[in-house]
Short mmCIF file of C-alpha atoms and ligand atoms in Angstrom, two decimals:
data_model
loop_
_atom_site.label_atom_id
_atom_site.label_comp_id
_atom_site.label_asym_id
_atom_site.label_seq_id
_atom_site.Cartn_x
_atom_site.Cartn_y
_atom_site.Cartn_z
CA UNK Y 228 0.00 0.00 0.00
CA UNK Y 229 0.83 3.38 -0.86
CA UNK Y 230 1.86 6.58 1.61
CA UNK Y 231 -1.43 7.47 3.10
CA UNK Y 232 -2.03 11.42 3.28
CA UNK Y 233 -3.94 12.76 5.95
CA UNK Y 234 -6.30 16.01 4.53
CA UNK Y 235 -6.40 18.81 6.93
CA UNK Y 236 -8.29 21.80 5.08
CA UNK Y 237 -6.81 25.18 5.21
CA UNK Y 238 -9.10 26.94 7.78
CA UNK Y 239 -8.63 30.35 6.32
CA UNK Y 240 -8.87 29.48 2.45
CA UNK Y 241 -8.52 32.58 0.02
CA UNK Y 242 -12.00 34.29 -0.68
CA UNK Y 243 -13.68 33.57 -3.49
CA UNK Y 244 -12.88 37.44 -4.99
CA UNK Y 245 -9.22 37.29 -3.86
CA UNK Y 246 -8.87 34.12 -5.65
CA UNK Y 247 -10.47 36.08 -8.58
CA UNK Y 248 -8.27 38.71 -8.45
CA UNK Y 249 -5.47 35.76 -8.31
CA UNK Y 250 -6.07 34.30 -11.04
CA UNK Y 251 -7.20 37.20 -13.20
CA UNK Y 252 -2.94 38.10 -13.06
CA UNK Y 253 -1.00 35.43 -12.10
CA UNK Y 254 2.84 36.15 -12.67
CA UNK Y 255 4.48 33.38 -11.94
CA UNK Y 256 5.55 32.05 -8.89
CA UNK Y 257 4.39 34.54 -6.27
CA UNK Y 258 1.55 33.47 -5.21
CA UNK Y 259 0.65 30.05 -3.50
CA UNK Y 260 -2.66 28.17 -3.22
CA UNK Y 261 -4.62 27.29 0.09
CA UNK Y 262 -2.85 24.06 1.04
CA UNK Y 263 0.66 22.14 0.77
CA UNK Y 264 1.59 18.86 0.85
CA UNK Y 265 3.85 17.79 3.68
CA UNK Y 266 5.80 14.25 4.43
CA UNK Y 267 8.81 13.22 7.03
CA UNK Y 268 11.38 10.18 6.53
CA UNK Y 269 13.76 8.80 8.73
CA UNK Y 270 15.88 5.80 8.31
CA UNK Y 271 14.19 3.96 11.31
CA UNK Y 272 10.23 4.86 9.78
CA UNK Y 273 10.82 5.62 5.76
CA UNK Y 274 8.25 7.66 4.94
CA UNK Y 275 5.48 9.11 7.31
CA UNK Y 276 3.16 12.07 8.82
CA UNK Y 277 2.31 12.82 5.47
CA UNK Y 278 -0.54 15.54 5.46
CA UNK Y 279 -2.25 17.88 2.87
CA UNK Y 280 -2.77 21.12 4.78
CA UNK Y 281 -2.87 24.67 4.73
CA UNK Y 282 0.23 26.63 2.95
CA UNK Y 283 2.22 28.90 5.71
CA UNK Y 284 5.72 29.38 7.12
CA UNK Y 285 7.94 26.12 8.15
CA UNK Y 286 9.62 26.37 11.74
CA UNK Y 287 13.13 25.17 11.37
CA UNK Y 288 16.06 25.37 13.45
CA UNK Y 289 19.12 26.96 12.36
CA UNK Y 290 20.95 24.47 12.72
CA UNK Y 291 19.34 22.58 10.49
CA UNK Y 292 21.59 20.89 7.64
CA UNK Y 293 19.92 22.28 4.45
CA UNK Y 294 20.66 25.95 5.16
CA UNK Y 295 24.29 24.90 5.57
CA UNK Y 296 25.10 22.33 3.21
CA UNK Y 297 22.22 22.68 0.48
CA UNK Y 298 21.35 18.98 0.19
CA UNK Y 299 18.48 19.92 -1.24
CA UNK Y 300 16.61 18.83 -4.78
CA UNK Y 301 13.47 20.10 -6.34
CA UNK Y 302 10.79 19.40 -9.74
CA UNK Y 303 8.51 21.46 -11.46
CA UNK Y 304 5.37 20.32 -13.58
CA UNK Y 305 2.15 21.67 -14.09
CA UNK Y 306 -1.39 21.37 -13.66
CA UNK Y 307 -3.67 22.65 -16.74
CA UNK Y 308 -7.31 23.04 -17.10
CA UNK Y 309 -9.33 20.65 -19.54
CA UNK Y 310 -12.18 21.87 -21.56
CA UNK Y 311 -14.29 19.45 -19.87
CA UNK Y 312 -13.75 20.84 -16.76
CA UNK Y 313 -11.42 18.30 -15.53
CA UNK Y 314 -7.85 19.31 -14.13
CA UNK Y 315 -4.60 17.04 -15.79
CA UNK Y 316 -0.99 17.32 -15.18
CA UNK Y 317 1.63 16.40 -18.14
CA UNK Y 318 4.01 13.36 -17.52
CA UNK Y 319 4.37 13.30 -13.62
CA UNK Y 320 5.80 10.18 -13.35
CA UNK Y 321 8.65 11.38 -15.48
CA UNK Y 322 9.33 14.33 -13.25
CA UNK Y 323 8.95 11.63 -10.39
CA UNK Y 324 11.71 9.32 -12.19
CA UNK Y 325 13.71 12.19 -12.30
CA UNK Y 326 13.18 13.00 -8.76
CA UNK Y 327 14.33 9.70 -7.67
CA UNK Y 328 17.30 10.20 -10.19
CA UNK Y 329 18.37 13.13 -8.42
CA UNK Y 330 17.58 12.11 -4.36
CA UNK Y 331 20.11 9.43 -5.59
CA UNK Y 332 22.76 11.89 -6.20
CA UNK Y 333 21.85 14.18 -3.24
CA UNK Y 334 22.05 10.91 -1.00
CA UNK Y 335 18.64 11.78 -0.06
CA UNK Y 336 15.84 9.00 0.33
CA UNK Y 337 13.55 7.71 -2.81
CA UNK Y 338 10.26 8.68 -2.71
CA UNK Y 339 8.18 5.91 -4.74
CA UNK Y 340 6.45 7.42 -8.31
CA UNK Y 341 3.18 6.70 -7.12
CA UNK Y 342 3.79 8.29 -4.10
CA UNK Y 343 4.99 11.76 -5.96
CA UNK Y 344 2.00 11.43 -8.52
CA UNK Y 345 -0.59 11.10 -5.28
CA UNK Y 346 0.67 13.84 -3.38
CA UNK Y 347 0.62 16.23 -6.08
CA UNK Y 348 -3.00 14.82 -7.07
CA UNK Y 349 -4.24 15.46 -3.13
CA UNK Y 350 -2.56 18.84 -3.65
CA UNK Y 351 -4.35 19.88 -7.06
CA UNK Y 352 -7.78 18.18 -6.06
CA UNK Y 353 -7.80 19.98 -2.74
CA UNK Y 354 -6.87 23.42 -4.50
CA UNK Y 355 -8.63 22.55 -7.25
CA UNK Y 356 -10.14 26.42 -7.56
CA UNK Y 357 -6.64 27.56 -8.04
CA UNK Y 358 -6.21 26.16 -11.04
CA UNK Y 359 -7.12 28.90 -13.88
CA UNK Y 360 -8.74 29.00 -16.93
CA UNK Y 361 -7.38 31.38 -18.97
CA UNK Y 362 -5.46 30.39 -22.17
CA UNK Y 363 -1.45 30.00 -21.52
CA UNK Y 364 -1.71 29.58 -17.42
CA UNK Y 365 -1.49 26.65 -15.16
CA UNK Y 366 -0.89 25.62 -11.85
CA UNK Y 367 2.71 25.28 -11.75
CA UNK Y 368 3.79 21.97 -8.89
CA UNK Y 369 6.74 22.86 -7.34
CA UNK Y 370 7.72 19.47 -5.37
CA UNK Y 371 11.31 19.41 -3.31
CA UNK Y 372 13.19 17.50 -0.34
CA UNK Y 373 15.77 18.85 2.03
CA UNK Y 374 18.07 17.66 4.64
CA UNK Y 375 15.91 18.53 7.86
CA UNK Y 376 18.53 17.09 10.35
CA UNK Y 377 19.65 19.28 12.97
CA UNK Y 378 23.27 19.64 13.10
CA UNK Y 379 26.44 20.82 11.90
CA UNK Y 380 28.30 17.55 11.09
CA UNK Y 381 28.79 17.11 7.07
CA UNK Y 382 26.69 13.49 6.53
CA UNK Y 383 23.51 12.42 4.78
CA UNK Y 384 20.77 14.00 7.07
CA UNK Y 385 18.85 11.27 8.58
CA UNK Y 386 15.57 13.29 8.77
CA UNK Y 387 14.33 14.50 5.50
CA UNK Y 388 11.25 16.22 4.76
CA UNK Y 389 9.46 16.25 0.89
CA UNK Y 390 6.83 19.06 0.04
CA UNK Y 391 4.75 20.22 -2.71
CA UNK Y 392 3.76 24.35 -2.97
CA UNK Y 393 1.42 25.65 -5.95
CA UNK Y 394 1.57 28.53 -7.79
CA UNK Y 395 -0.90 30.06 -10.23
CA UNK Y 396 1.18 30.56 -13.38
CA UNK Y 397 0.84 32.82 -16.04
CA UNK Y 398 3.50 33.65 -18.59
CA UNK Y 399 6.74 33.06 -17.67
CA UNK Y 400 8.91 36.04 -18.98
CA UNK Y 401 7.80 39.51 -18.45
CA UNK Y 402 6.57 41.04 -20.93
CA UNK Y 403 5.19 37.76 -22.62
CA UNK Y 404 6.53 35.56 -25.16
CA UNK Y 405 9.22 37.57 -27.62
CA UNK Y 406 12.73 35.73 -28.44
CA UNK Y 407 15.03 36.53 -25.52
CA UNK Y 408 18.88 37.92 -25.92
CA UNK Y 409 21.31 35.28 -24.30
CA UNK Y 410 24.41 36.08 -22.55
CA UNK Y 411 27.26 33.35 -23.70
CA UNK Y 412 29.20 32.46 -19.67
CA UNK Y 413 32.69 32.27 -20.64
CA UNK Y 414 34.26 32.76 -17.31
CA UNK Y 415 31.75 30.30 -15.41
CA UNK Y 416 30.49 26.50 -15.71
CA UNK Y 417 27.23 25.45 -14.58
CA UNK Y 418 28.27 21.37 -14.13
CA UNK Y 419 31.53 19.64 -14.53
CA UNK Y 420 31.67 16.04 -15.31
CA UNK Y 421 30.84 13.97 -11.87
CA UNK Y 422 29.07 16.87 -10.35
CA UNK Y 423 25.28 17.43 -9.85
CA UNK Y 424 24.36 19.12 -13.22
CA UNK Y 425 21.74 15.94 -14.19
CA UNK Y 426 20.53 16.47 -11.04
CA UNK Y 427 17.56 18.84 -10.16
CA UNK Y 428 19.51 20.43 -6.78
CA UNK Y 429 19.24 23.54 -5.32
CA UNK Y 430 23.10 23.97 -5.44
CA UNK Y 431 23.02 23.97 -9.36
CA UNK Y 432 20.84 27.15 -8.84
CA UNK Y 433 22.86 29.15 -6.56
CA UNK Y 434 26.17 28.70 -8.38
CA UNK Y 435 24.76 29.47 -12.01
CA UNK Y 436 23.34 33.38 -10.43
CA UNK Y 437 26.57 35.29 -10.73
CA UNK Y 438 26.80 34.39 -14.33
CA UNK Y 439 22.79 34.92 -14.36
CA UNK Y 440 23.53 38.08 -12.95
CA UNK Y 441 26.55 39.17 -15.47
CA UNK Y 442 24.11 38.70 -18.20
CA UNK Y 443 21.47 40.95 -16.44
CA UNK Y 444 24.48 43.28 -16.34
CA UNK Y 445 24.90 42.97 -20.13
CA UNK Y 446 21.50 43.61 -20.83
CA UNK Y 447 20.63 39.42 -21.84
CA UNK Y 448 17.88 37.43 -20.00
CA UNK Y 449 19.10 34.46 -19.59
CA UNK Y 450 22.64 32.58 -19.69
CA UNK Y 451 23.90 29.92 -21.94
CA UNK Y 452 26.51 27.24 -20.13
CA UNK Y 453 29.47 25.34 -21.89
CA UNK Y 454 30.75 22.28 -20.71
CA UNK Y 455 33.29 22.59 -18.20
CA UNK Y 456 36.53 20.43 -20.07
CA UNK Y 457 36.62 22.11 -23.63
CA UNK Y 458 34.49 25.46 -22.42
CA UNK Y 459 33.26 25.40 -26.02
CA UNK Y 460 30.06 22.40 -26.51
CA UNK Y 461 27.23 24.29 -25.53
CA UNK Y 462 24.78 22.49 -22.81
CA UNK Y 463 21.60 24.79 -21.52
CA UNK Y 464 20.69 27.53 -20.44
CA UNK Y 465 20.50 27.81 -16.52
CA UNK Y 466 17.00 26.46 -16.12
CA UNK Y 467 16.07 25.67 -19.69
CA UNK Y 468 17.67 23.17 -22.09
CA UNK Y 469 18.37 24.66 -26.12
CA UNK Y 470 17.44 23.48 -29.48
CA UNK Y 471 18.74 24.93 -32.88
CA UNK Y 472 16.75 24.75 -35.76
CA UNK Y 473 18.89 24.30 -38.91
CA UNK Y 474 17.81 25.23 -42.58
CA UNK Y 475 17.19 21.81 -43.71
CA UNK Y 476 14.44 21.71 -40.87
CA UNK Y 477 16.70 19.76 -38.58
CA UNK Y 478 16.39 19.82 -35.07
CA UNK Y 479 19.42 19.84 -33.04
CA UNK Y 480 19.57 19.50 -29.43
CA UNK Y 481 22.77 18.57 -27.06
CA UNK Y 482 23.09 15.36 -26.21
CA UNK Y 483 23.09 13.98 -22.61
CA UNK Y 484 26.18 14.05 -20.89
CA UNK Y 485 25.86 13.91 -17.88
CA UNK Y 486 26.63 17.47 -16.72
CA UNK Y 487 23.13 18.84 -18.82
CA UNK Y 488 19.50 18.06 -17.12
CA UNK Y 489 17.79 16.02 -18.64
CA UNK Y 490 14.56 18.28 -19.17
CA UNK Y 491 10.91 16.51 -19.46
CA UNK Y 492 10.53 19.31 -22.24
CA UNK Y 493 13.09 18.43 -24.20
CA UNK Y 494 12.44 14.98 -24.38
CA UNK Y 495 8.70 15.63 -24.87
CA UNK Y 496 9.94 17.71 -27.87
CA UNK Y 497 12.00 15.22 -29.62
CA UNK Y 498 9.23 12.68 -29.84
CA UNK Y 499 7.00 15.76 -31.01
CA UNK Y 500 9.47 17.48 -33.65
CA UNK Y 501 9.65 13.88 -35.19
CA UNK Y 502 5.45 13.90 -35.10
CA UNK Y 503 5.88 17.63 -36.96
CA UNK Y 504 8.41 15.91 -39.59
CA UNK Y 505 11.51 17.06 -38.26
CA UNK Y 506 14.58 15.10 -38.44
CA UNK Y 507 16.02 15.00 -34.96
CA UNK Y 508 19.85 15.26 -33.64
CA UNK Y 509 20.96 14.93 -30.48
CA UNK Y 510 24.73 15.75 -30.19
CA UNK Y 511 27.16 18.12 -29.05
CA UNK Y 512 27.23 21.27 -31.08
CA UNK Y 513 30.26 23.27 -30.05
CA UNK Y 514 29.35 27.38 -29.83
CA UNK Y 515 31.82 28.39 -32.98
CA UNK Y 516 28.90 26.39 -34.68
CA UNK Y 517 26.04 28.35 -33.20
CA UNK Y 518 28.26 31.58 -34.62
CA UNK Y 519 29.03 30.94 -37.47
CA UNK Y 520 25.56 29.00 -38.26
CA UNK Y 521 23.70 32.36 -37.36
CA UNK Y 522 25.99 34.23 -39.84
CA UNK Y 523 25.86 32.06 -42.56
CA UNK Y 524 21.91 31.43 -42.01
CA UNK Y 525 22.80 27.51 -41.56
CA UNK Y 526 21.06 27.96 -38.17
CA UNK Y 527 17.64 29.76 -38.97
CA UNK Y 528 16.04 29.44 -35.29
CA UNK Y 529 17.07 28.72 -31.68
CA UNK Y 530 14.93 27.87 -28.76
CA UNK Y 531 15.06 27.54 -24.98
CA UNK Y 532 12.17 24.99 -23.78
CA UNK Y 533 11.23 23.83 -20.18
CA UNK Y 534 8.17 23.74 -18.12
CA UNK Y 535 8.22 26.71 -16.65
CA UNK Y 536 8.34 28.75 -19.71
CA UNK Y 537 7.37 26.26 -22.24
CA UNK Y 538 9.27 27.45 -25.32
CA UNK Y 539 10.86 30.82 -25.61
CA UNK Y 540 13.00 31.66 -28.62
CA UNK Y 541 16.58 33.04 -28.19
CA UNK Y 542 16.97 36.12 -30.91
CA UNK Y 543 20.21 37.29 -29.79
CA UNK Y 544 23.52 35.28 -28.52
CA UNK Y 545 26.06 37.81 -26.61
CA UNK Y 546 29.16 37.61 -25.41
CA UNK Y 547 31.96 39.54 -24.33
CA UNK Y 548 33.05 42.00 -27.56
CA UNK Y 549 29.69 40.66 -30.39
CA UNK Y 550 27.14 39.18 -30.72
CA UNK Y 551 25.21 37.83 -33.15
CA UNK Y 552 21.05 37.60 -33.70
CA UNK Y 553 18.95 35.69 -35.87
CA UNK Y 554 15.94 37.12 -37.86
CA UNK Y 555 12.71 37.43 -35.65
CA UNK Y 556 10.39 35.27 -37.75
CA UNK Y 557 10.41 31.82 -35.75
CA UNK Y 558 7.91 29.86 -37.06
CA UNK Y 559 9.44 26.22 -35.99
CA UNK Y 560 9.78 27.48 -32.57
CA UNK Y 561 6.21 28.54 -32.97
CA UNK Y 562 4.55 25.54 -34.35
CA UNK Y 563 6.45 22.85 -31.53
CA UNK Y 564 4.80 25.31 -28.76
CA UNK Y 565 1.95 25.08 -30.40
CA UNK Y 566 2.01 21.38 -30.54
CA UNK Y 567 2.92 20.71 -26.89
CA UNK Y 568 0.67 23.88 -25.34
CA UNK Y 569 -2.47 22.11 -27.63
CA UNK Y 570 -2.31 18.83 -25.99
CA UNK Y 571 -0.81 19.87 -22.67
CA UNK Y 572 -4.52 22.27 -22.61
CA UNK Y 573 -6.29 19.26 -23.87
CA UNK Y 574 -7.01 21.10 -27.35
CA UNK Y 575 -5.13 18.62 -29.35
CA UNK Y 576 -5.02 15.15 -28.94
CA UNK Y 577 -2.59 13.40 -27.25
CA UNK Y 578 -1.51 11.01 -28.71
CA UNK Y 579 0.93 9.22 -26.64
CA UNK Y 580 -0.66 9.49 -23.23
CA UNK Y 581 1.09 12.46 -21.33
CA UNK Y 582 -1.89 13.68 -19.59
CA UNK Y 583 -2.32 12.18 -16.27
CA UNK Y 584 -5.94 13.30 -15.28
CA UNK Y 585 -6.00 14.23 -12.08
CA UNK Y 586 -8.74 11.72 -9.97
C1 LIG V 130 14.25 21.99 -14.76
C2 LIG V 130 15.38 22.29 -15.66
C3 LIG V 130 15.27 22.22 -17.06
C4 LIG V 130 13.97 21.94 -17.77
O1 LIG V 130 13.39 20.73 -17.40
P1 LIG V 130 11.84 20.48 -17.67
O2 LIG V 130 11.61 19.11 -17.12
O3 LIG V 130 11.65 20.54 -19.13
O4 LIG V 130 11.11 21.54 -16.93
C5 LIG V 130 16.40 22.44 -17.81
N1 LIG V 130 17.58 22.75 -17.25
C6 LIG V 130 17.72 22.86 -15.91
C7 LIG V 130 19.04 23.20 -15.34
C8 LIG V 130 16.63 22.63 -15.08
O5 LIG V 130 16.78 22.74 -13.75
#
């Protein structure tokens, strides 16, 4: 038998005009529904004390290992509306595979896919209202574990505790979807080979914001990673993996290293692209290619996909002393969001059974 969640309703839940208000604007990842899901392990009693209750500040003690040594990991996924009024999410289990992927590396405790699929259906069902309607939004799932020990000494925490948070979600970037400028990191390295950079840790996060913050400085949105050896094969983007569109109507996306996440996007995208009649490549394309591609119009379109902000086209790669930028016109880009936003909404069908609907 599976964890069994106790439901506690929230006894303050959002009024029904606040909610409106909510979900009439939802940015993204500001806000947070009525309730969270909640669950303790220990070596002695696995899993337990797992609860669905209402969202509001943890108590920790400072002391505890997580704010000192980050053994921490997290997923992301989303809940979408149906036309029929029903509420699915899009390939849990995979982010729940991936979870259990990356608990491995963090020596932090599996948490059975069933388990991760339930919780975050108790958490949608109960908050059900806080999904919205509107085209393009969601409630984005934002599931993570941490080391919830207390204590100084440098071991895998014995005491662990896995939550879920929602978050209305609207459009991702500001200022809605438009092909973003990219700032090429030549001075830092998201993931090395051996390190954590298949794994969905918190640790990944902090040490990609100075170069996140260099390209703020440069005026880019986002920053594009090489590998950490050659500094020259391009990997992803700090939270987003990359696909270049050549002119033959190839899609190329780097292959899987070790050091690059493997995003549920991008593999939703290469089964899809193929669907759309694309010829598919995954290999290592080295950032003199990217260049000189742009310039010589070999490479007519690059994109950035991942759940957060589904597909965003990249117009402009910077770096230190050029840059170079691609025409605005992106109509592969275009047509693969299309394609994954139709049957992620439930407008197109789908196909090959990604929608889990939520009981
Ligand atoms: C989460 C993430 C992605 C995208 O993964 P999806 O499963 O498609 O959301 C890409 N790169 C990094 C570093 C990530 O953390």
């Amino acid at each position: 038998m599976g964890l069994q969640f106790a439901i506690e309703p929230s006894p303050a839940p959002a009024s029904p005009e606040r909610l409106a208000e909510i979900l009439g604007a939802p940015g993204f990842g500001r806000l947070f529904s009525d309730h969270m899901v909640t669950a303790r392990w220990t070596e002695e009693r696995g899993w337990h004390d797992a609860r669905v209750h209402a969202y509001g500040p943890l108590q920790l003690d400072p002391a505890t290992q997580v704010f000192h040594y980050g053994q921490s990991i997290f997923e992301g996924f989303k809940a979408y509306a149906q036309p029929d009024g029903s509420i699915a999410t899009f390939r849990p289990e995979a982010n729940a595979e991936r979870f259990i992927r990356s608990a491995a590396r963090l020596a932090l405790p599996a948490l059975l896919v069933d388990d991760f699929v339930a919780a975050a259906d108790l958490l949608v069902r109960q908050d059900a209202a806080w999904v919205p309607t509107a085209a393009e939004t969601s409630l984005y799932l934002r599931p993570f574990m941490m080391a919830t020990e207390v204590g100084l000494g440098v071991r895998p925490a014995n005491d662990v505790t896995f939550m879920i948070i929602a978050s209305p979600a609207g459009s991702y970037f500001t200022g809605g979807v438009r092909p973003v400028t990219i700032w090429l990191s030549e001075d830092y390295t998201r993931a090395a080979p051996g390190g954590t950079g298949a794994a969905k840790c918190a640790g990944n996060y902090a040490a990609s914001l100075v170069a996140q913050q260099e390209a703020i400085d440069n005026g880019c949105e986002q920053v594009a990673f090489l590998d950490a050896v050659e500094r020259r094969w391009v990997e992803e983007l700090g939270g987003m993996n990359i696909w270049f569109v050549l002119d033959d109507g190839t899609l190329v996306t780097p292959e899987l290293t070790g050091s690059i996440l493997e995003g549920v996007t991008r593999d939703t995208i290469v089964t899809l692209a193929g669907d759309l009649g694309h010829d598919v490549e995954e290999r290592r394309i080295d950032v003199d290619e990217w260049r000189k591609g742009v310039e010589t119009g070999r490479i007519t379109e690059v994109f950035a996909c991942g759940t957060a902000a589904v597909i965003t086209s990249v117009g402009t790669l910077r770096w230190r002393g050029g840059e170079a930028s691609l025409p605005t016109a992106t109509p592969v880009a275009a047509a693969v969001r299309n394609a994954l936003v139709g049957i992620q909404h439930g407008v197109a069908p789908d196909t090959h059974g990604w929608l889990h609907p939520v009981p």
